[in-house]
mmCIF file of C-alpha atoms and ligand atoms in Angstrom:
data_model
loop_
_atom_site.group_PDB
_atom_site.id
_atom_site.type_symbol
_atom_site.label_atom_id
_atom_site.label_comp_id
_atom_site.label_asym_id
_atom_site.label_seq_id
_atom_site.Cartn_x
_atom_site.Cartn_y
_atom_site.Cartn_z
ATOM 1 C CA UNK A 1 0.000 0.000 0.000
ATOM 2 C CA UNK A 2 1.209 3.465 -0.807
ATOM 3 C CA UNK A 3 1.209 5.313 2.504
ATOM 4 C CA UNK A 4 2.459 8.598 1.077
ATOM 5 C CA UNK A 5 -0.199 11.303 1.058
ATOM 6 C CA UNK A 6 -0.560 12.572 -2.496
ATOM 7 C CA UNK A 7 -0.405 16.383 -2.668
ATOM 8 C CA UNK A 8 -3.967 16.520 -3.990
ATOM 9 C CA UNK A 9 -5.352 14.552 -1.026
ATOM 10 C CA UNK A 10 -5.881 16.012 2.420
ATOM 11 C CA UNK A 11 -4.313 14.027 5.268
ATOM 12 C CA UNK A 12 -6.546 11.718 7.295
ATOM 13 C CA UNK A 13 -8.093 12.661 10.602
ATOM 14 C CA UNK A 14 -7.310 10.290 13.476
ATOM 15 C CA UNK A 15 -10.372 9.781 15.635
ATOM 16 C CA UNK A 16 -10.420 9.147 19.383
ATOM 17 C CA UNK A 17 -12.706 9.896 22.287
ATOM 18 C CA UNK A 18 -11.672 13.569 22.270
ATOM 19 C CA UNK A 19 -13.399 13.919 18.915
ATOM 20 C CA UNK A 20 -16.821 12.952 20.181
ATOM 21 C CA UNK A 21 -19.263 10.965 18.071
ATOM 22 C CA UNK A 22 -22.810 12.275 17.791
ATOM 23 C CA UNK A 23 -26.211 10.603 18.168
ATOM 24 C CA UNK A 24 -26.368 10.565 14.333
ATOM 25 C CA UNK A 25 -22.830 9.282 13.570
ATOM 26 C CA UNK A 26 -24.061 5.775 12.706
ATOM 27 C CA UNK A 27 -26.404 7.265 10.097
ATOM 28 C CA UNK A 28 -23.717 9.582 8.750
ATOM 29 C CA UNK A 29 -21.352 6.646 8.276
ATOM 30 C CA UNK A 30 -24.039 4.469 6.677
ATOM 31 C CA UNK A 31 -24.629 7.373 4.240
ATOM 32 C CA UNK A 32 -20.985 7.249 3.183
ATOM 33 C CA UNK A 33 -19.394 10.305 4.829
ATOM 34 C CA UNK A 34 -16.051 10.990 3.095
ATOM 35 C CA UNK A 35 -14.486 13.597 5.417
ATOM 36 C CA UNK A 36 -14.889 15.064 8.858
ATOM 37 C CA UNK A 37 -13.609 18.105 10.642
ATOM 38 C CA UNK A 38 -13.636 18.587 14.423
ATOM 39 C CA UNK A 39 -15.872 21.330 15.848
ATOM 40 C CA UNK A 40 -16.585 21.810 19.532
ATOM 41 C CA UNK A 41 -14.532 18.649 20.150
ATOM 42 C CA UNK A 42 -17.030 16.633 18.079
ATOM 43 C CA UNK A 43 -17.157 15.139 14.596
ATOM 44 C CA UNK A 44 -18.665 17.334 11.877
ATOM 45 C CA UNK A 45 -19.067 15.823 8.390
ATOM 46 C CA UNK A 46 -17.698 18.024 5.586
ATOM 47 C CA UNK A 47 -18.115 15.868 2.456
ATOM 48 C CA UNK A 48 -20.501 13.124 1.355
ATOM 49 C CA UNK A 49 -20.346 12.624 -2.443
ATOM 50 C CA UNK A 50 -18.086 15.595 -3.246
ATOM 51 C CA UNK A 51 -18.283 19.235 -2.134
ATOM 52 C CA UNK A 52 -19.565 20.176 -5.620
ATOM 53 C CA UNK A 53 -22.134 17.346 -5.857
ATOM 54 C CA UNK A 54 -23.307 18.067 -2.304
ATOM 55 C CA UNK A 55 -23.659 21.763 -3.290
ATOM 56 C CA UNK A 56 -25.892 21.115 -6.305
ATOM 57 C CA UNK A 57 -28.005 18.647 -4.342
ATOM 58 C CA UNK A 58 -28.438 21.090 -1.422
ATOM 59 C CA UNK A 59 -29.744 23.723 -3.855
ATOM 60 C CA UNK A 60 -32.202 21.369 -5.582
ATOM 61 C CA UNK A 61 -33.501 18.786 -3.097
ATOM 62 C CA UNK A 62 -33.334 18.234 0.665
ATOM 63 C CA UNK A 63 -30.509 17.177 2.947
ATOM 64 C CA UNK A 64 -30.238 15.838 6.479
ATOM 65 C CA UNK A 65 -27.332 17.401 8.357
ATOM 66 C CA UNK A 66 -25.723 16.070 11.543
ATOM 67 C CA UNK A 67 -25.002 19.414 13.202
ATOM 68 C CA UNK A 68 -24.846 17.996 16.729
ATOM 69 C CA UNK A 69 -21.585 19.995 16.969
ATOM 70 C CA UNK A 70 -23.803 23.044 17.453
ATOM 71 C CA UNK A 71 -23.673 22.261 21.178
ATOM 72 C CA UNK A 72 -26.055 23.955 23.569
ATOM 73 C CA UNK A 73 -25.002 25.953 26.584
ATOM 74 C CA UNK A 74 -28.104 25.884 28.762
ATOM 75 C CA UNK A 75 -28.655 28.809 31.123
ATOM 76 C CA UNK A 76 -31.437 28.220 33.610
ATOM 77 C CA UNK A 77 -32.579 30.018 36.760
ATOM 78 C CA UNK A 78 -33.785 33.371 38.090
ATOM 79 C CA UNK A 79 -30.705 35.235 36.743
ATOM 80 C CA UNK A 80 -30.799 33.606 33.261
ATOM 81 C CA UNK A 81 -31.967 36.770 31.497
ATOM 82 C CA UNK A 82 -29.420 38.933 33.287
ATOM 83 C CA UNK A 83 -26.596 36.531 32.393
ATOM 84 C CA UNK A 84 -27.660 36.366 28.732
ATOM 85 C CA UNK A 85 -27.544 40.160 28.434
ATOM 86 C CA UNK A 86 -24.056 40.175 29.999
ATOM 87 C CA UNK A 87 -22.879 37.904 27.175
ATOM 88 C CA UNK A 88 -24.140 39.836 24.145
ATOM 89 C CA UNK A 89 -24.357 43.404 22.823
ATOM 90 C CA UNK A 90 -27.699 42.551 21.187
ATOM 91 C CA UNK A 91 -30.621 44.039 23.144
ATOM 92 C CA UNK A 92 -32.562 41.061 24.518
ATOM 93 C CA UNK A 93 -35.396 42.988 26.176
ATOM 94 C CA UNK A 94 -37.785 42.230 23.303
ATOM 95 C CA UNK A 95 -36.900 38.547 23.012
ATOM 96 C CA UNK A 96 -39.816 36.215 23.735
ATOM 97 C CA UNK A 97 -40.093 32.461 24.280
ATOM 98 C CA UNK A 98 -40.528 30.953 20.794
ATOM 99 C CA UNK A 99 -37.818 33.163 19.293
ATOM 100 C CA UNK A 100 -34.261 32.472 18.167
ATOM 101 C CA UNK A 101 -31.770 35.365 17.945
ATOM 102 C CA UNK A 102 -28.396 35.432 16.204
ATOM 103 C CA UNK A 103 -26.186 36.682 19.037
ATOM 104 C CA UNK A 104 -22.658 38.035 18.722
ATOM 105 C CA UNK A 105 -20.917 37.285 22.034
ATOM 106 C CA UNK A 106 -17.949 39.379 23.127
ATOM 107 C CA UNK A 107 -15.333 39.641 25.862
ATOM 108 C CA UNK A 108 -14.541 42.764 27.890
ATOM 109 C CA UNK A 109 -12.531 44.228 24.979
ATOM 110 C CA UNK A 110 -15.411 43.771 22.526
ATOM 111 C CA UNK A 111 -13.626 40.823 20.883
ATOM 112 C CA UNK A 112 -15.786 38.092 19.385
ATOM 113 C CA UNK A 113 -15.963 34.941 21.551
ATOM 114 C CA UNK A 114 -18.616 33.146 19.530
ATOM 115 C CA UNK A 115 -21.586 33.864 17.221
ATOM 116 C CA UNK A 116 -24.303 31.510 18.459
ATOM 117 C CA UNK A 117 -28.013 31.272 17.900
ATOM 118 C CA UNK A 118 -29.800 31.972 21.187
ATOM 119 C CA UNK A 119 -33.045 30.074 21.822
ATOM 120 C CA UNK A 120 -35.362 31.466 24.480
ATOM 121 C CA UNK A 121 -37.255 28.528 25.990
ATOM 122 C CA UNK A 122 -38.819 30.420 28.923
ATOM 123 C CA UNK A 123 -38.232 33.619 30.887
ATOM 124 C CA UNK A 124 -35.733 31.739 33.030
ATOM 125 C CA UNK A 125 -34.320 29.288 30.475
ATOM 126 C CA UNK A 126 -32.200 29.686 27.317
ATOM 127 C CA UNK A 127 -30.099 27.559 25.014
ATOM 128 C CA UNK A 128 -27.016 29.103 23.431
ATOM 129 C CA UNK A 129 -26.364 27.120 20.247
ATOM 130 C CA UNK A 130 -22.665 27.702 19.896
ATOM 131 C CA UNK A 131 -20.097 27.959 17.109
ATOM 132 C CA UNK A 132 -16.615 26.487 17.534
ATOM 133 C CA UNK A 133 -15.181 27.913 20.772
ATOM 134 C CA UNK A 134 -15.351 26.761 24.394
ATOM 135 C CA UNK A 135 -18.030 29.234 25.350
ATOM 136 C CA UNK A 136 -19.270 27.047 28.242
ATOM 137 C CA UNK A 137 -16.194 28.009 30.301
ATOM 138 C CA UNK A 138 -16.720 31.742 29.759
ATOM 139 C CA UNK A 139 -20.420 31.499 30.663
ATOM 140 C CA UNK A 140 -19.660 29.444 33.787
ATOM 141 C CA UNK A 141 -16.945 31.929 34.760
ATOM 142 C CA UNK A 142 -19.254 34.912 34.462
ATOM 143 C CA UNK A 143 -22.035 33.123 36.368
ATOM 144 C CA UNK A 144 -19.692 32.136 39.189
ATOM 145 C CA UNK A 145 -17.755 35.399 39.315
ATOM 146 C CA UNK A 146 -20.929 37.469 39.631
ATOM 147 C CA UNK A 147 -22.590 34.954 41.993
ATOM 148 C CA UNK A 148 -25.551 34.616 39.635
ATOM 149 C CA UNK A 149 -28.446 32.357 40.533
ATOM 150 C CA UNK A 150 -28.233 30.150 37.410
ATOM 151 C CA UNK A 151 -27.217 26.679 36.325
ATOM 152 C CA UNK A 152 -24.928 26.548 33.282
ATOM 153 C CA UNK A 153 -24.506 23.148 31.624
ATOM 154 C CA UNK A 154 -24.234 21.375 28.277
ATOM 155 C CA UNK A 155 -27.462 19.355 27.994
ATOM 156 C CA UNK A 156 -27.945 16.206 25.887
ATOM 157 C CA UNK A 157 -29.341 18.205 22.963
ATOM 158 C CA UNK A 158 -28.118 17.684 19.398
ATOM 159 C CA UNK A 159 -29.384 19.733 16.456
ATOM 160 C CA UNK A 160 -30.328 17.884 13.278
ATOM 161 C CA UNK A 161 -30.803 20.221 10.299
ATOM 162 C CA UNK A 162 -33.126 19.659 7.337
ATOM 163 C CA UNK A 163 -31.998 22.028 4.597
ATOM 164 C CA UNK A 164 -32.919 22.644 0.970
ATOM 165 C CA UNK A 165 -35.930 23.628 -1.158
ATOM 166 C CA UNK A 166 -37.822 20.424 -0.324
ATOM 167 C CA UNK A 167 -37.337 20.795 3.453
ATOM 168 C CA UNK A 168 -40.934 21.925 4.090
ATOM 169 C CA UNK A 169 -42.385 18.965 2.191
ATOM 170 C CA UNK A 170 -40.239 16.496 4.111
ATOM 171 C CA UNK A 171 -40.821 17.987 7.544
ATOM 172 C CA UNK A 172 -44.603 18.073 7.033
ATOM 173 C CA UNK A 173 -44.555 14.309 6.452
ATOM 174 C CA UNK A 174 -42.818 13.595 9.774
ATOM 175 C CA UNK A 175 -44.101 16.387 12.046
ATOM 176 C CA UNK A 176 -47.385 17.401 10.354
ATOM 177 C CA UNK A 177 -48.390 20.364 8.191
ATOM 178 C CA UNK A 178 -48.111 22.818 11.098
ATOM 179 C CA UNK A 179 -44.288 22.835 10.856
ATOM 180 C CA UNK A 180 -44.669 24.804 7.632
ATOM 181 C CA UNK A 181 -46.164 27.699 9.583
ATOM 182 C CA UNK A 182 -42.994 28.235 11.653
ATOM 183 C CA UNK A 183 -41.525 31.624 10.756
ATOM 184 C CA UNK A 184 -37.808 32.349 10.188
ATOM 185 C CA UNK A 185 -35.870 32.234 13.453
ATOM 186 C CA UNK A 186 -38.947 31.082 15.395
ATOM 187 C CA UNK A 187 -39.586 27.653 16.815
ATOM 188 C CA UNK A 188 -42.420 25.427 17.990
ATOM 189 C CA UNK A 189 -42.651 22.192 19.992
ATOM 190 C CA UNK A 190 -43.353 19.153 17.811
ATOM 191 C CA UNK A 191 -43.941 15.545 18.794
ATOM 192 C CA UNK A 192 -41.826 12.589 17.685
ATOM 193 C CA UNK A 193 -42.303 9.148 19.269
ATOM 194 C CA UNK A 194 -44.117 10.649 22.233
ATOM 195 C CA UNK A 195 -41.484 13.300 22.995
ATOM 196 C CA UNK A 196 -41.707 17.033 22.258
ATOM 197 C CA UNK A 197 -38.783 18.657 20.465
ATOM 198 C CA UNK A 198 -37.909 22.237 19.575
ATOM 199 C CA UNK A 199 -38.207 22.665 15.791
ATOM 200 C CA UNK A 200 -36.944 26.004 14.437
ATOM 201 C CA UNK A 201 -36.876 27.502 10.968
ATOM 202 C CA UNK A 202 -33.150 28.191 10.788
ATOM 203 C CA UNK A 203 -29.910 26.626 9.622
ATOM 204 C CA UNK A 204 -26.459 27.278 8.280
ATOM 205 C CA UNK A 205 -27.449 27.610 4.606
ATOM 206 C CA UNK A 206 -29.358 30.105 2.475
ATOM 207 C CA UNK A 207 -31.576 27.376 0.977
ATOM 208 C CA UNK A 208 -34.161 27.424 3.760
ATOM 209 C CA UNK A 209 -35.052 24.705 6.195
ATOM 210 C CA UNK A 210 -35.320 23.639 9.798
ATOM 211 C CA UNK A 211 -33.280 22.669 12.802
ATOM 212 C CA UNK A 212 -34.606 20.011 15.178
ATOM 213 C CA UNK A 213 -33.080 20.236 18.658
ATOM 214 C CA UNK A 214 -33.006 16.519 19.448
ATOM 215 C CA UNK A 215 -33.246 16.215 23.228
ATOM 216 C CA UNK A 216 -32.037 12.767 24.292
ATOM 217 C CA UNK A 217 -29.372 10.917 22.298
ATOM 218 C CA UNK A 218 -31.594 7.814 22.187
ATOM 219 C CA UNK A 219 -33.905 9.647 19.762
ATOM 220 C CA UNK A 220 -31.088 10.432 17.319
ATOM 221 C CA UNK A 221 -31.087 7.388 15.051
ATOM 222 C CA UNK A 222 -34.864 6.806 15.180
ATOM 223 C CA UNK A 223 -35.422 10.396 13.971
ATOM 224 C CA UNK A 224 -32.602 10.200 11.400
ATOM 225 C CA UNK A 225 -34.117 6.991 9.988
ATOM 226 C CA UNK A 226 -37.680 8.344 9.992
ATOM 227 C CA UNK A 227 -36.626 11.425 8.001
ATOM 228 C CA UNK A 228 -34.534 9.374 5.561
ATOM 229 C CA UNK A 229 -37.448 7.004 5.014
ATOM 230 C CA UNK A 230 -39.997 9.792 4.569
ATOM 231 C CA UNK A 231 -37.774 11.646 2.087
ATOM 232 C CA UNK A 232 -36.895 8.783 -0.224
ATOM 233 C CA UNK A 233 -39.009 10.058 -3.139
ATOM 234 C CA UNK A 234 -37.779 13.635 -2.501
ATOM 235 C CA UNK A 235 -34.215 12.531 -3.290
ATOM 236 C CA UNK A 236 -33.152 13.123 0.313
ATOM 237 C CA UNK A 237 -29.454 12.617 1.025
ATOM 238 C CA UNK A 238 -27.170 13.107 3.971
ATOM 239 C CA UNK A 239 -25.383 16.446 3.698
ATOM 240 C CA UNK A 240 -23.519 18.953 5.798
ATOM 241 C CA UNK A 241 -22.738 22.666 5.909
ATOM 242 C CA UNK A 242 -21.367 23.251 2.411
ATOM 243 C CA UNK A 243 -18.285 25.429 2.005
ATOM 244 C CA UNK A 244 -19.243 26.808 -1.414
ATOM 245 C CA UNK A 245 -22.852 27.605 -0.544
ATOM 246 C CA UNK A 246 -22.028 29.233 2.783
ATOM 247 C CA UNK A 247 -19.372 31.481 1.218
ATOM 248 C CA UNK A 248 -21.800 32.459 -1.569
ATOM 249 C CA UNK A 249 -24.261 33.324 1.203
ATOM 250 C CA UNK A 250 -21.753 35.183 3.380
ATOM 251 C CA UNK A 251 -22.340 32.940 6.396
ATOM 252 C CA UNK A 252 -19.376 33.513 8.688
ATOM 253 C CA UNK A 253 -17.382 30.745 10.329
ATOM 254 C CA UNK A 254 -16.032 31.524 13.799
ATOM 255 C CA UNK A 255 -12.326 30.654 14.015
ATOM 256 C CA UNK A 256 -11.976 31.061 10.248
ATOM 257 C CA UNK A 257 -13.495 34.383 9.221
ATOM 258 C CA UNK A 258 -13.407 36.000 12.642
ATOM 259 C CA UNK A 259 -11.697 35.486 15.980
ATOM 260 C CA UNK A 260 -11.357 37.238 19.327
ATOM 261 C CA UNK A 261 -9.227 39.810 17.466
ATOM 262 C CA UNK A 262 -12.391 41.132 15.756
ATOM 263 C CA UNK A 263 -15.315 43.215 16.966
ATOM 264 C CA UNK A 264 -18.867 42.402 15.812
ATOM 265 C CA UNK A 265 -18.790 45.607 13.745
ATOM 266 C CA UNK A 266 -15.743 44.388 11.833
ATOM 267 C CA UNK A 267 -17.659 41.167 11.147
ATOM 268 C CA UNK A 268 -20.604 43.057 9.667
ATOM 269 C CA UNK A 269 -22.654 42.104 12.727
ATOM 270 C CA UNK A 270 -23.194 45.697 13.884
ATOM 271 C CA UNK A 271 -26.876 45.277 12.946
ATOM 272 C CA UNK A 272 -27.162 42.714 15.744
ATOM 273 C CA UNK A 273 -25.668 45.117 18.322
ATOM 274 C CA UNK A 274 -27.553 47.783 20.274
ATOM 275 C CA UNK A 275 -24.707 48.986 22.376
ATOM 276 C CA UNK A 276 -26.670 51.934 23.804
ATOM 277 C CA UNK A 277 -29.394 49.732 25.266
ATOM 278 C CA UNK A 278 -27.591 46.420 25.916
ATOM 279 C CA UNK A 279 -27.114 47.380 29.558
ATOM 280 C CA UNK A 280 -24.922 44.897 31.401
ATOM 281 C CA UNK A 281 -23.048 43.497 28.375
ATOM 282 C CA UNK A 282 -19.455 43.035 29.545
ATOM 283 C CA UNK A 283 -18.056 44.407 26.269
ATOM 284 C CA UNK A 284 -20.345 47.432 26.206
ATOM 285 C CA UNK A 285 -17.815 50.158 27.034
ATOM 286 C CA UNK A 286 -15.352 48.879 24.451
ATOM 287 C CA UNK A 287 -18.063 48.581 21.798
ATOM 288 C CA UNK A 288 -19.513 52.032 22.538
ATOM 289 C CA UNK A 289 -16.276 53.417 21.091
ATOM 290 C CA UNK A 290 -16.222 51.282 17.943
ATOM 291 C CA UNK A 291 -19.931 51.786 17.268
ATOM 292 C CA UNK A 292 -19.396 55.568 17.459
ATOM 293 C CA UNK A 293 -16.370 55.675 15.199
ATOM 294 C CA UNK A 294 -17.144 52.676 12.989
ATOM 295 C CA UNK A 295 -14.693 49.875 12.212
ATOM 296 C CA UNK A 296 -11.533 50.483 10.174
ATOM 297 C CA UNK A 297 -11.659 47.007 8.599
ATOM 298 C CA UNK A 298 -14.661 44.890 7.749
ATOM 299 C CA UNK A 299 -15.846 41.607 6.218
ATOM 300 C CA UNK A 300 -16.298 41.787 2.460
ATOM 301 C CA UNK A 301 -17.264 39.427 -0.336
ATOM 302 C CA UNK A 302 -14.202 38.910 -2.537
ATOM 303 C CA UNK A 303 -14.162 37.415 -6.047
ATOM 304 C CA UNK A 304 -10.889 35.736 -6.996
ATOM 305 C CA UNK A 305 -9.645 34.650 -10.449
ATOM 306 C CA UNK A 306 -7.821 31.465 -11.328
ATOM 307 C CA UNK A 307 -7.274 27.908 -10.202
ATOM 308 C CA UNK A 308 -7.152 28.354 -6.412
ATOM 309 C CA UNK A 309 -5.806 25.846 -3.898
ATOM 310 C CA UNK A 310 -7.866 25.055 -0.780
ATOM 311 C CA UNK A 311 -8.028 27.909 1.722
ATOM 312 C CA UNK A 312 -6.483 26.161 4.744
ATOM 313 C CA UNK A 313 -4.650 29.235 6.082
ATOM 314 C CA UNK A 314 -4.884 33.021 6.125
ATOM 315 C CA UNK A 315 -4.198 34.522 2.687
ATOM 316 C CA UNK A 316 -2.885 38.100 2.750
ATOM 317 C CA UNK A 317 -4.756 40.567 0.517
ATOM 318 C CA UNK A 318 -2.448 43.128 -1.056
ATOM 319 C CA UNK A 319 -2.605 46.394 -2.950
ATOM 320 C CA UNK A 320 0.805 46.401 -4.603
ATOM 321 C CA UNK A 321 3.223 45.502 -1.808
ATOM 322 C CA UNK A 322 0.952 46.687 0.973
ATOM 323 C CA UNK A 323 -1.106 44.215 2.987
ATOM 324 C CA UNK A 324 -4.638 45.637 3.214
ATOM 325 C CA UNK A 325 -6.522 42.618 4.520
ATOM 326 C CA UNK A 326 -6.872 38.858 4.408
ATOM 327 C CA UNK A 327 -8.984 36.113 2.877
ATOM 328 C CA UNK A 328 -10.052 33.326 5.245
ATOM 329 C CA UNK A 329 -12.577 31.244 3.254
ATOM 330 C CA UNK A 330 -12.663 30.607 -0.506
ATOM 331 C CA UNK A 331 -14.122 28.140 -2.976
ATOM 332 C CA UNK A 332 -14.748 27.807 -6.695
ATOM 333 C CA UNK A 333 -18.435 28.495 -7.358
ATOM 334 C CA UNK A 334 -20.191 26.461 -10.059
ATOM 335 C CA UNK A 335 -23.190 28.842 -10.173
ATOM 336 C CA UNK A 336 -21.330 32.163 -10.230
ATOM 337 C CA UNK A 337 -18.392 31.285 -12.462
ATOM 338 C CA UNK A 338 -15.744 32.738 -10.133
ATOM 339 C CA UNK A 339 -14.013 31.845 -6.897
ATOM 340 C CA UNK A 340 -16.139 33.192 -4.060
ATOM 341 C CA UNK A 341 -14.388 34.282 -0.881
ATOM 342 C CA UNK A 342 -14.790 35.973 2.481
ATOM 343 C CA UNK A 343 -12.184 38.544 3.464
ATOM 344 C CA UNK A 344 -11.481 41.201 6.060
ATOM 345 C CA UNK A 345 -10.424 44.420 4.295
ATOM 346 C CA UNK A 346 -9.047 47.752 5.551
ATOM 347 C CA UNK A 347 -11.327 50.717 4.888
ATOM 348 C CA UNK A 348 -8.853 52.290 2.441
ATOM 349 C CA UNK A 349 -9.510 49.372 0.073
ATOM 350 C CA UNK A 350 -12.975 48.028 0.991
ATOM 351 C CA UNK A 351 -15.014 49.816 -1.713
ATOM 352 C CA UNK A 352 -16.733 47.537 -4.238
ATOM 353 C CA UNK A 353 -14.691 47.228 -7.416
ATOM 354 C CA UNK A 354 -11.304 47.645 -5.720
ATOM 355 C CA UNK A 355 -8.732 45.395 -7.440
ATOM 356 C CA UNK A 356 -6.338 43.523 -5.139
ATOM 357 C CA UNK A 357 -4.130 40.467 -5.177
ATOM 358 C CA UNK A 358 -4.415 37.505 -2.838
ATOM 359 C CA UNK A 359 -1.297 35.567 -1.841
ATOM 360 C CA UNK A 360 -1.912 31.832 -1.503
ATOM 361 C CA UNK A 361 0.366 28.857 -0.924
ATOM 362 C CA UNK A 362 0.159 28.338 -4.694
ATOM 363 C CA UNK A 363 1.038 31.903 -5.696
ATOM 364 C CA UNK A 364 -0.744 35.216 -6.232
ATOM 365 C CA UNK A 365 -4.202 35.624 -7.791
ATOM 366 C CA UNK A 366 -6.238 38.629 -8.878
ATOM 367 C CA UNK A 367 -9.124 39.580 -6.564
ATOM 368 C CA UNK A 368 -11.918 42.158 -6.530
ATOM 369 C CA UNK A 369 -13.999 43.508 -3.651
ATOM 370 C CA UNK A 370 -17.713 42.827 -4.307
ATOM 371 C CA UNK A 371 -20.707 45.021 -3.362
ATOM 372 C CA UNK A 372 -22.399 42.078 -1.563
ATOM 373 C CA UNK A 373 -22.383 38.320 -1.187
ATOM 374 C CA UNK A 374 -23.758 36.189 -3.997
ATOM 375 C CA UNK A 375 -26.845 34.795 -2.256
HETATM 376 N N1 THG B 1 -27.726 26.998 13.867
HETATM 377 C C1 THG B 1 -27.652 26.740 15.184
HETATM 378 N N2 THG B 1 -26.521 26.874 15.867
HETATM 379 C C2 THG B 1 -25.393 27.274 15.221
HETATM 380 C C3 THG B 1 -25.414 27.586 13.853
HETATM 381 C C4 THG B 1 -26.629 27.425 13.161
HETATM 382 N N3 THG B 1 -24.242 27.383 15.922
HETATM 383 C C5 THG B 1 -23.016 27.537 15.194
HETATM 384 C C6 THG B 1 -23.137 28.466 14.019
HETATM 385 N N4 THG B 1 -24.283 28.036 13.201
HETATM 386 C C7 THG B 1 -23.335 29.880 14.494
HETATM 387 N N5 THG B 1 -23.222 30.841 13.411
HETATM 388 C C8 THG B 1 -24.298 31.263 12.673
HETATM 389 C C9 THG B 1 -24.055 32.076 11.577
HETATM 390 C C10 THG B 1 -25.121 32.534 10.818
HETATM 391 C C11 THG B 1 -26.411 32.174 11.129
HETATM 392 C C12 THG B 1 -26.639 31.362 12.208
HETATM 393 C C13 THG B 1 -25.587 30.922 12.993
HETATM 394 C C14 THG B 1 -27.574 32.684 10.335
HETATM 395 N N6 THG B 1 -27.519 33.900 9.807
HETATM 396 C C15 THG B 1 -28.596 34.463 8.998
HETATM 397 C C16 THG B 1 -28.022 34.968 7.693
HETATM 398 O O1 THG B 1 -26.916 35.485 7.701
HETATM 399 O O2 THG B 1 -28.740 34.891 6.704
HETATM 400 C C17 THG B 1 -29.255 35.679 9.624
HETATM 401 C C18 THG B 1 -29.791 35.503 10.948
HETATM 402 C C19 THG B 1 -30.754 36.615 11.334
HETATM 403 O O3 THG B 1 -31.192 37.385 10.453
HETATM 404 O O4 THG B 1 -31.078 36.740 12.527
HETATM 405 O O5 THG B 1 -28.569 31.990 10.191
HETATM 406 O O6 THG B 1 -26.741 27.646 11.925
HETATM 407 N N7 THG B 1 -28.746 26.325 15.833
#
């Protein structure tokens, strides 16, 4: 056997207990998963047939995604609302049970710690559906340090996403027609095998769909199998967050497109911040300054020419010899006939139409700042 890794093949991922399996891993493997990444110390599928085949199928049919890696930080108790507002610069006063909010979360310097979806279950109970950082420790630290009357834990809750244009048709078959009435970023409680689950209209694609917060690992495979069975004639297939589609849609990836070095305003998430009224947010003072003055660099859609390598590192963006930003996600787009990319660009060069070069491990390529993302 040839044990050399060909240059065109990514290396393998060694799996052990530290890369946790999910309640759906058996189904994912039966569906022929080809690659995983690790996210929140848990396995996240990245490829089934190929990234391009998965992309076309996501845009035309319906996919079942094991997104159990979107772990929940549960905050429960009399101080739950107070703690939630300490974590985010988004004003939570108007948030009601039944709603999901996209919530930038920041440290005391205004640096991004995570960009979760918050789910308000009750006045005294929330789930924080986290991106890839150990937010649990920060939330526990704040709760303990301020002597708040809350419990902070990771419950046995694993999101399963149903994404794509045929998602409504599929979900109606398993949960009843009423699921189709759920509005974007709202949820309802729906029964499966005698248990009630949170079902939200949300998900990490622009194709529409749902996320089922599967409470109890024992329900994972029964629900996976029921959805697969019900979707057979809809051409259902296992899928996963798709690199190409999410870059086309400008969906940010924490740890890739932004880190603690960035403010929400730099990430284009200023619209989710109400720094004046988010009283109690630990990053409020720092963000009051940046919201007044505006950021000096910001996320932009970037089109790139040529035969790009995979974006597995930061690519400097240059104007002549001067570094004016960086590209952190990129992929060749079948539908838009260019390489689509997400970059962070200094204000001197962030206007749409600005021509730049991007330096990759395979050389320099021409790039152009776009007025908006593709979808
Ligand atoms: N769903 C759930 N949890 C998650 C994600 C998810 N945790 C990890 C990660 N994804 C968090 N990041 C995002 C990024 C973007 C969105 C959701 C979570 C998103 N954005 C909408 C958009 O840009 O079109 C806008 C949201 C809004 O308008 O409020 O959906 O996907 N459970």
